[in-house]
């Protein structure tokens, strides 16, 4: 039986990918928990919601309300808002992690994952602010861990591409310029 010898670099790549997958799982769950808790905070409503309900009820009684608007139903509206965000969260939770299923990773896989994480946190903050809720989790997003993940993933991808003699997509433009520095792909000239 012939044993395959695994190089140190390949061992490192395997270990690093496993570590980064665990870290990605932690980051995803961390964001998910913050989002879930934020929606739970919004569920009972706040003074701003009560003011908005009172304003709409006053418009209804004065006959200034919209004919197409249903009467104010506080409980239904607060429940519907929370359910909307819970459903959105459940639907999108898996998509941020799915992009890391491929092996080996590409630069775009990491970019997509990081985009989901960072925009997810931005949206969470925006929604709480838009509905005038305090954000008890504003300092909980692990920015340093996300940045560390990004650096380590970029290094893993760089090494993976180097070991396989592949060209990173981010290096394509540099290579094109080296081969033909006078090439102008926007000229539109099709002269033969």
PDB file of C-alpha atoms in Angstrom:
ATOM      1  CA  UNK A   1       0.000   0.000   0.000  1.00  0.00           C
ATOM      2  CA  UNK A   2       1.378   3.396  -1.021  1.00  0.00           C
ATOM      3  CA  UNK A   3       0.872   6.186   1.457  1.00  0.00           C
ATOM      4  CA  UNK A   4       0.374   9.660   0.129  1.00  0.00           C
ATOM      5  CA  UNK A   5       2.745  12.056   1.703  1.00  0.00           C
ATOM      6  CA  UNK A   6       1.102  15.344   2.558  1.00  0.00           C
ATOM      7  CA  UNK A   7       3.352  18.369   2.502  1.00  0.00           C
ATOM      8  CA  UNK A   8       3.513  20.792   5.407  1.00  0.00           C
ATOM      9  CA  UNK A   9       1.843  23.387   3.233  1.00  0.00           C
ATOM     10  CA  UNK A  10      -1.059  21.054   2.434  1.00  0.00           C
ATOM     11  CA  UNK A  11      -1.410  20.176   6.117  1.00  0.00           C
ATOM     12  CA  UNK A  12      -1.438  23.865   6.989  1.00  0.00           C
ATOM     13  CA  UNK A  13      -4.059  24.529   4.287  1.00  0.00           C
ATOM     14  CA  UNK A  14      -6.281  21.757   5.645  1.00  0.00           C
ATOM     15  CA  UNK A  15      -5.922  22.960   9.235  1.00  0.00           C
ATOM     16  CA  UNK A  16      -6.451  26.609   8.284  1.00  0.00           C
ATOM     17  CA  UNK A  17      -9.611  25.849   6.293  1.00  0.00           C
ATOM     18  CA  UNK A  18     -11.033  23.838   9.200  1.00  0.00           C
ATOM     19  CA  UNK A  19     -10.218  26.671  11.591  1.00  0.00           C
ATOM     20  CA  UNK A  20     -11.754  29.273   9.278  1.00  0.00           C
ATOM     21  CA  UNK A  21     -14.916  27.186   8.799  1.00  0.00           C
ATOM     22  CA  UNK A  22     -15.357  27.053  12.579  1.00  0.00           C
ATOM     23  CA  UNK A  23     -14.692  30.772  12.810  1.00  0.00           C
ATOM     24  CA  UNK A  24     -17.196  31.481  10.009  1.00  0.00           C
ATOM     25  CA  UNK A  25     -19.756  29.410  11.903  1.00  0.00           C
ATOM     26  CA  UNK A  26     -19.097  31.412  15.066  1.00  0.00           C
ATOM     27  CA  UNK A  27     -19.386  34.733  13.213  1.00  0.00           C
ATOM     28  CA  UNK A  28     -22.624  33.680  11.495  1.00  0.00           C
ATOM     29  CA  UNK A  29     -24.187  32.467  14.745  1.00  0.00           C
ATOM     30  CA  UNK A  30     -23.078  35.619  16.536  1.00  0.00           C
ATOM     31  CA  UNK A  31     -24.777  37.833  13.954  1.00  0.00           C
ATOM     32  CA  UNK A  32     -27.852  35.599  13.923  1.00  0.00           C
ATOM     33  CA  UNK A  33     -28.209  35.792  17.716  1.00  0.00           C
ATOM     34  CA  UNK A  34     -27.849  39.589  17.709  1.00  0.00           C
ATOM     35  CA  UNK A  35     -30.448  39.896  14.962  1.00  0.00           C
ATOM     36  CA  UNK A  36     -32.820  37.464  16.685  1.00  0.00           C
ATOM     37  CA  UNK A  37     -32.517  39.318  19.990  1.00  0.00           C
ATOM     38  CA  UNK A  38     -33.009  42.657  18.250  1.00  0.00           C
ATOM     39  CA  UNK A  39     -36.278  41.471  16.717  1.00  0.00           C
ATOM     40  CA  UNK A  40     -37.403  40.190  20.138  1.00  0.00           C
ATOM     41  CA  UNK A  41     -36.719  43.663  21.559  1.00  0.00           C
ATOM     42  CA  UNK A  42     -38.910  45.200  18.859  1.00  0.00           C
ATOM     43  CA  UNK A  43     -41.784  42.747  19.329  1.00  0.00           C
ATOM     44  CA  UNK A  44     -43.630  44.509  22.185  1.00  0.00           C
ATOM     45  CA  UNK A  45     -43.226  47.947  20.612  1.00  0.00           C
ATOM     46  CA  UNK A  46     -42.078  51.193  22.192  1.00  0.00           C
ATOM     47  CA  UNK A  47     -43.208  54.781  22.806  1.00  0.00           C
ATOM     48  CA  UNK A  48     -42.568  55.684  19.165  1.00  0.00           C
ATOM     49  CA  UNK A  49     -44.910  52.882  18.036  1.00  0.00           C
ATOM     50  CA  UNK A  50     -47.547  54.048  20.510  1.00  0.00           C
ATOM     51  CA  UNK A  51     -47.300  57.631  19.223  1.00  0.00           C
ATOM     52  CA  UNK A  52     -47.656  56.390  15.651  1.00  0.00           C
ATOM     53  CA  UNK A  53     -50.711  54.278  16.557  1.00  0.00           C
ATOM     54  CA  UNK A  54     -52.283  57.224  18.409  1.00  0.00           C
ATOM     55  CA  UNK A  55     -51.665  59.557  15.453  1.00  0.00           C
ATOM     56  CA  UNK A  56     -53.279  57.120  13.029  1.00  0.00           C
ATOM     57  CA  UNK A  57     -56.264  56.527  15.353  1.00  0.00           C
ATOM     58  CA  UNK A  58     -56.776  60.282  15.632  1.00  0.00           C
ATOM     59  CA  UNK A  59     -56.736  60.594  11.836  1.00  0.00           C
ATOM     60  CA  UNK A  60     -59.306  57.774  11.618  1.00  0.00           C
ATOM     61  CA  UNK A  61     -61.674  59.425  14.106  1.00  0.00           C
ATOM     62  CA  UNK A  62     -61.335  62.792  12.360  1.00  0.00           C
ATOM     63  CA  UNK A  63     -62.029  61.167   9.007  1.00  0.00           C
ATOM     64  CA  UNK A  64     -58.578  62.011   7.633  1.00  0.00           C
ATOM     65  CA  UNK A  65     -57.361  58.398   7.512  1.00  0.00           C
ATOM     66  CA  UNK A  66     -56.790  56.623   4.258  1.00  0.00           C
ATOM     67  CA  UNK A  67     -59.746  54.661   2.917  1.00  0.00           C
ATOM     68  CA  UNK A  68     -57.413  51.830   1.913  1.00  0.00           C
ATOM     69  CA  UNK A  69     -55.757  51.607   5.355  1.00  0.00           C
ATOM     70  CA  UNK A  70     -57.198  49.114   7.801  1.00  0.00           C
ATOM     71  CA  UNK A  71     -58.059  50.315  11.309  1.00  0.00           C
ATOM     72  CA  UNK A  72     -55.189  50.361  13.797  1.00  0.00           C
ATOM     73  CA  UNK A  73     -54.639  46.942  15.366  1.00  0.00           C
ATOM     74  CA  UNK A  74     -51.630  47.356  17.661  1.00  0.00           C
ATOM     75  CA  UNK A  75     -51.098  43.711  18.522  1.00  0.00           C
ATOM     76  CA  UNK A  76     -51.456  42.514  14.939  1.00  0.00           C
ATOM     77  CA  UNK A  77     -49.125  45.178  13.582  1.00  0.00           C
ATOM     78  CA  UNK A  78     -46.420  44.563  16.187  1.00  0.00           C
ATOM     79  CA  UNK A  79     -46.714  40.801  15.712  1.00  0.00           C
ATOM     80  CA  UNK A  80     -46.607  41.154  11.905  1.00  0.00           C
ATOM     81  CA  UNK A  81     -43.533  43.364  12.031  1.00  0.00           C
ATOM     82  CA  UNK A  82     -41.681  40.911  14.274  1.00  0.00           C
ATOM     83  CA  UNK A  83     -42.733  37.917  12.172  1.00  0.00           C
ATOM     84  CA  UNK A  84     -41.603  39.674   9.002  1.00  0.00           C
ATOM     85  CA  UNK A  85     -38.113  40.195  10.409  1.00  0.00           C
ATOM     86  CA  UNK A  86     -37.977  36.700  11.961  1.00  0.00           C
ATOM     87  CA  UNK A  87     -38.902  35.177   8.577  1.00  0.00           C
ATOM     88  CA  UNK A  88     -36.357  37.354   6.783  1.00  0.00           C
ATOM     89  CA  UNK A  89     -33.689  36.323   9.276  1.00  0.00           C
ATOM     90  CA  UNK A  90     -34.472  32.603   8.959  1.00  0.00           C
ATOM     91  CA  UNK A  91     -34.491  32.826   5.160  1.00  0.00           C
ATOM     92  CA  UNK A  92     -31.194  34.644   4.844  1.00  0.00           C
ATOM     93  CA  UNK A  93     -29.277  33.004   7.673  1.00  0.00           C
ATOM     94  CA  UNK A  94     -28.144  30.016   5.612  1.00  0.00           C
ATOM     95  CA  UNK A  95     -27.208  32.014   2.537  1.00  0.00           C
ATOM     96  CA  UNK A  96     -24.323  33.765   4.262  1.00  0.00           C
ATOM     97  CA  UNK A  97     -22.683  30.473   5.120  1.00  0.00           C
ATOM     98  CA  UNK A  98     -23.504  28.558   1.902  1.00  0.00           C
ATOM     99  CA  UNK A  99     -20.936  30.481  -0.110  1.00  0.00           C
ATOM    100  CA  UNK A 100     -18.186  28.729   1.877  1.00  0.00           C
ATOM    101  CA  UNK A 101     -19.319  25.228   0.879  1.00  0.00           C
ATOM    102  CA  UNK A 102     -16.992  25.107  -2.117  1.00  0.00           C
ATOM    103  CA  UNK A 103     -13.454  23.809  -1.737  1.00  0.00           C
ATOM    104  CA  UNK A 104     -11.116  25.397  -2.549  1.00  0.00           C
ATOM    105  CA  UNK A 105     -12.434  28.845  -1.805  1.00  0.00           C
ATOM    106  CA  UNK A 106     -12.178  31.671  -4.288  1.00  0.00           C
ATOM    107  CA  UNK A 107     -11.730  35.309  -3.422  1.00  0.00           C
ATOM    108  CA  UNK A 108     -15.375  35.891  -4.361  1.00  0.00           C
ATOM    109  CA  UNK A 109     -16.579  33.271  -1.829  1.00  0.00           C
ATOM    110  CA  UNK A 110     -14.938  35.191   0.990  1.00  0.00           C
ATOM    111  CA  UNK A 111     -16.134  38.542  -0.354  1.00  0.00           C
ATOM    112  CA  UNK A 112     -19.729  37.277  -0.416  1.00  0.00           C
ATOM    113  CA  UNK A 113     -19.513  35.858   3.101  1.00  0.00           C
ATOM    114  CA  UNK A 114     -18.036  39.074   4.489  1.00  0.00           C
ATOM    115  CA  UNK A 115     -20.625  41.129   2.615  1.00  0.00           C
ATOM    116  CA  UNK A 116     -23.433  39.139   4.267  1.00  0.00           C
ATOM    117  CA  UNK A 117     -21.874  39.583   7.703  1.00  0.00           C
ATOM    118  CA  UNK A 118     -21.162  43.284   7.439  1.00  0.00           C
ATOM    119  CA  UNK A 119     -24.376  44.312   5.717  1.00  0.00           C
ATOM    120  CA  UNK A 120     -26.355  42.095   8.082  1.00  0.00           C
ATOM    121  CA  UNK A 121     -24.955  44.007  11.040  1.00  0.00           C
ATOM    122  CA  UNK A 122     -25.535  47.356   9.303  1.00  0.00           C
ATOM    123  CA  UNK A 123     -29.146  46.434   8.541  1.00  0.00           C
ATOM    124  CA  UNK A 124     -29.738  45.249  12.107  1.00  0.00           C
ATOM    125  CA  UNK A 125     -28.549  48.614  13.423  1.00  0.00           C
ATOM    126  CA  UNK A 126     -30.539  50.530  10.811  1.00  0.00           C
ATOM    127  CA  UNK A 127     -33.791  48.720  11.606  1.00  0.00           C
ATOM    128  CA  UNK A 128     -33.485  49.303  15.349  1.00  0.00           C
ATOM    129  CA  UNK A 129     -32.663  52.956  14.728  1.00  0.00           C
ATOM    130  CA  UNK A 130     -35.479  53.368  12.188  1.00  0.00           C
ATOM    131  CA  UNK A 131     -38.021  52.121  14.729  1.00  0.00           C
ATOM    132  CA  UNK A 132     -36.388  54.244  17.475  1.00  0.00           C
ATOM    133  CA  UNK A 133     -35.127  51.363  19.633  1.00  0.00           C
ATOM    134  CA  UNK A 134     -31.948  51.508  21.682  1.00  0.00           C
ATOM    135  CA  UNK A 135     -29.314  49.048  20.502  1.00  0.00           C
ATOM    136  CA  UNK A 136     -28.018  46.976  23.412  1.00  0.00           C
ATOM    137  CA  UNK A 137     -25.831  44.933  21.035  1.00  0.00           C
ATOM    138  CA  UNK A 138     -24.034  47.732  19.185  1.00  0.00           C
ATOM    139  CA  UNK A 139     -20.671  46.786  20.655  1.00  0.00           C
ATOM    140  CA  UNK A 140     -21.221  43.020  20.372  1.00  0.00           C
ATOM    141  CA  UNK A 141     -20.405  42.591  16.684  1.00  0.00           C
ATOM    142  CA  UNK A 142     -16.933  40.979  16.616  1.00  0.00           C
ATOM    143  CA  UNK A 143     -15.265  43.409  14.206  1.00  0.00           C
ATOM    144  CA  UNK A 144     -11.735  42.283  15.079  1.00  0.00           C
ATOM    145  CA  UNK A 145     -12.631  38.624  14.538  1.00  0.00           C
ATOM    146  CA  UNK A 146     -14.208  39.452  11.186  1.00  0.00           C
ATOM    147  CA  UNK A 147     -11.091  41.355  10.128  1.00  0.00           C
ATOM    148  CA  UNK A 148      -8.874  38.503  11.336  1.00  0.00           C
ATOM    149  CA  UNK A 149     -11.017  36.002   9.426  1.00  0.00           C
ATOM    150  CA  UNK A 150     -10.675  38.127   6.293  1.00  0.00           C
ATOM    151  CA  UNK A 151      -6.873  38.270   6.546  1.00  0.00           C
ATOM    152  CA  UNK A 152      -6.458  34.560   7.267  1.00  0.00           C
ATOM    153  CA  UNK A 153      -8.881  33.552   4.510  1.00  0.00           C
ATOM    154  CA  UNK A 154      -7.049  35.760   2.012  1.00  0.00           C
ATOM    155  CA  UNK A 155      -3.764  34.092   2.973  1.00  0.00           C
ATOM    156  CA  UNK A 156      -5.290  30.623   2.648  1.00  0.00           C
ATOM    157  CA  UNK A 157      -6.600  31.460  -0.808  1.00  0.00           C
ATOM    158  CA  UNK A 158      -3.280  32.972  -1.852  1.00  0.00           C
ATOM    159  CA  UNK A 159      -1.379  29.838  -0.754  1.00  0.00           C
ATOM    160  CA  UNK A 160      -3.956  27.505  -2.313  1.00  0.00           C
ATOM    161  CA  UNK A 161      -3.667  29.267  -5.659  1.00  0.00           C
ATOM    162  CA  UNK A 162       0.120  29.330  -5.466  1.00  0.00           C
ATOM    163  CA  UNK A 163       0.361  25.588  -4.658  1.00  0.00           C
ATOM    164  CA  UNK A 164      -1.899  24.807  -7.614  1.00  0.00           C
ATOM    165  CA  UNK A 165      -0.210  27.302  -9.988  1.00  0.00           C
ATOM    166  CA  UNK A 166      -3.453  29.210 -10.421  1.00  0.00           C
ATOM    167  CA  UNK A 167      -3.836  32.942 -10.934  1.00  0.00           C
ATOM    168  CA  UNK A 168      -5.887  34.889  -8.422  1.00  0.00           C
ATOM    169  CA  UNK A 169      -8.702  36.837 -10.068  1.00  0.00           C
ATOM    170  CA  UNK A 170      -7.422  39.968  -8.323  1.00  0.00           C
ATOM    171  CA  UNK A 171      -4.148  39.555 -10.233  1.00  0.00           C
ATOM    172  CA  UNK A 172      -5.699  39.181 -13.727  1.00  0.00           C
ATOM    173  CA  UNK A 173      -5.471  42.867 -14.564  1.00  0.00           C
ATOM    174  CA  UNK A 174      -1.778  42.998 -13.585  1.00  0.00           C
ATOM    175  CA  UNK A 175      -1.014  40.052 -15.856  1.00  0.00           C
ATOM    176  CA  UNK A 176      -3.016  41.478 -18.778  1.00  0.00           C
ATOM    177  CA  UNK A 177      -1.024  44.708 -18.555  1.00  0.00           C
ATOM    178  CA  UNK A 178       2.255  42.796 -18.504  1.00  0.00           C
ATOM    179  CA  UNK A 179       1.369  40.898 -21.679  1.00  0.00           C
ATOM    180  CA  UNK A 180      -0.009  43.842 -23.610  1.00  0.00           C
ATOM    181  CA  UNK A 181       0.467  47.232 -21.937  1.00  0.00           C
ATOM    182  CA  UNK A 182      -0.880  49.041 -25.026  1.00  0.00           C
ATOM    183  CA  UNK A 183      -4.084  47.009 -25.193  1.00  0.00           C
ATOM    184  CA  UNK A 184      -7.141  49.222 -24.904  1.00  0.00           C
ATOM    185  CA  UNK A 185     -10.210  47.085 -24.475  1.00  0.00           C
ATOM    186  CA  UNK A 186     -12.478  50.141 -24.709  1.00  0.00           C
ATOM    187  CA  UNK A 187     -11.375  51.329 -28.129  1.00  0.00           C
ATOM    188  CA  UNK A 188     -13.926  49.214 -29.980  1.00  0.00           C
ATOM    189  CA  UNK A 189     -11.654  49.018 -33.030  1.00  0.00           C
ATOM    190  CA  UNK A 190     -12.076  45.722 -34.838  1.00  0.00           C
ATOM    191  CA  UNK A 191      -9.516  46.411 -37.511  1.00  0.00           C
ATOM    192  CA  UNK A 192      -7.946  43.350 -39.032  1.00  0.00           C
TER     193      UNK A 192
END
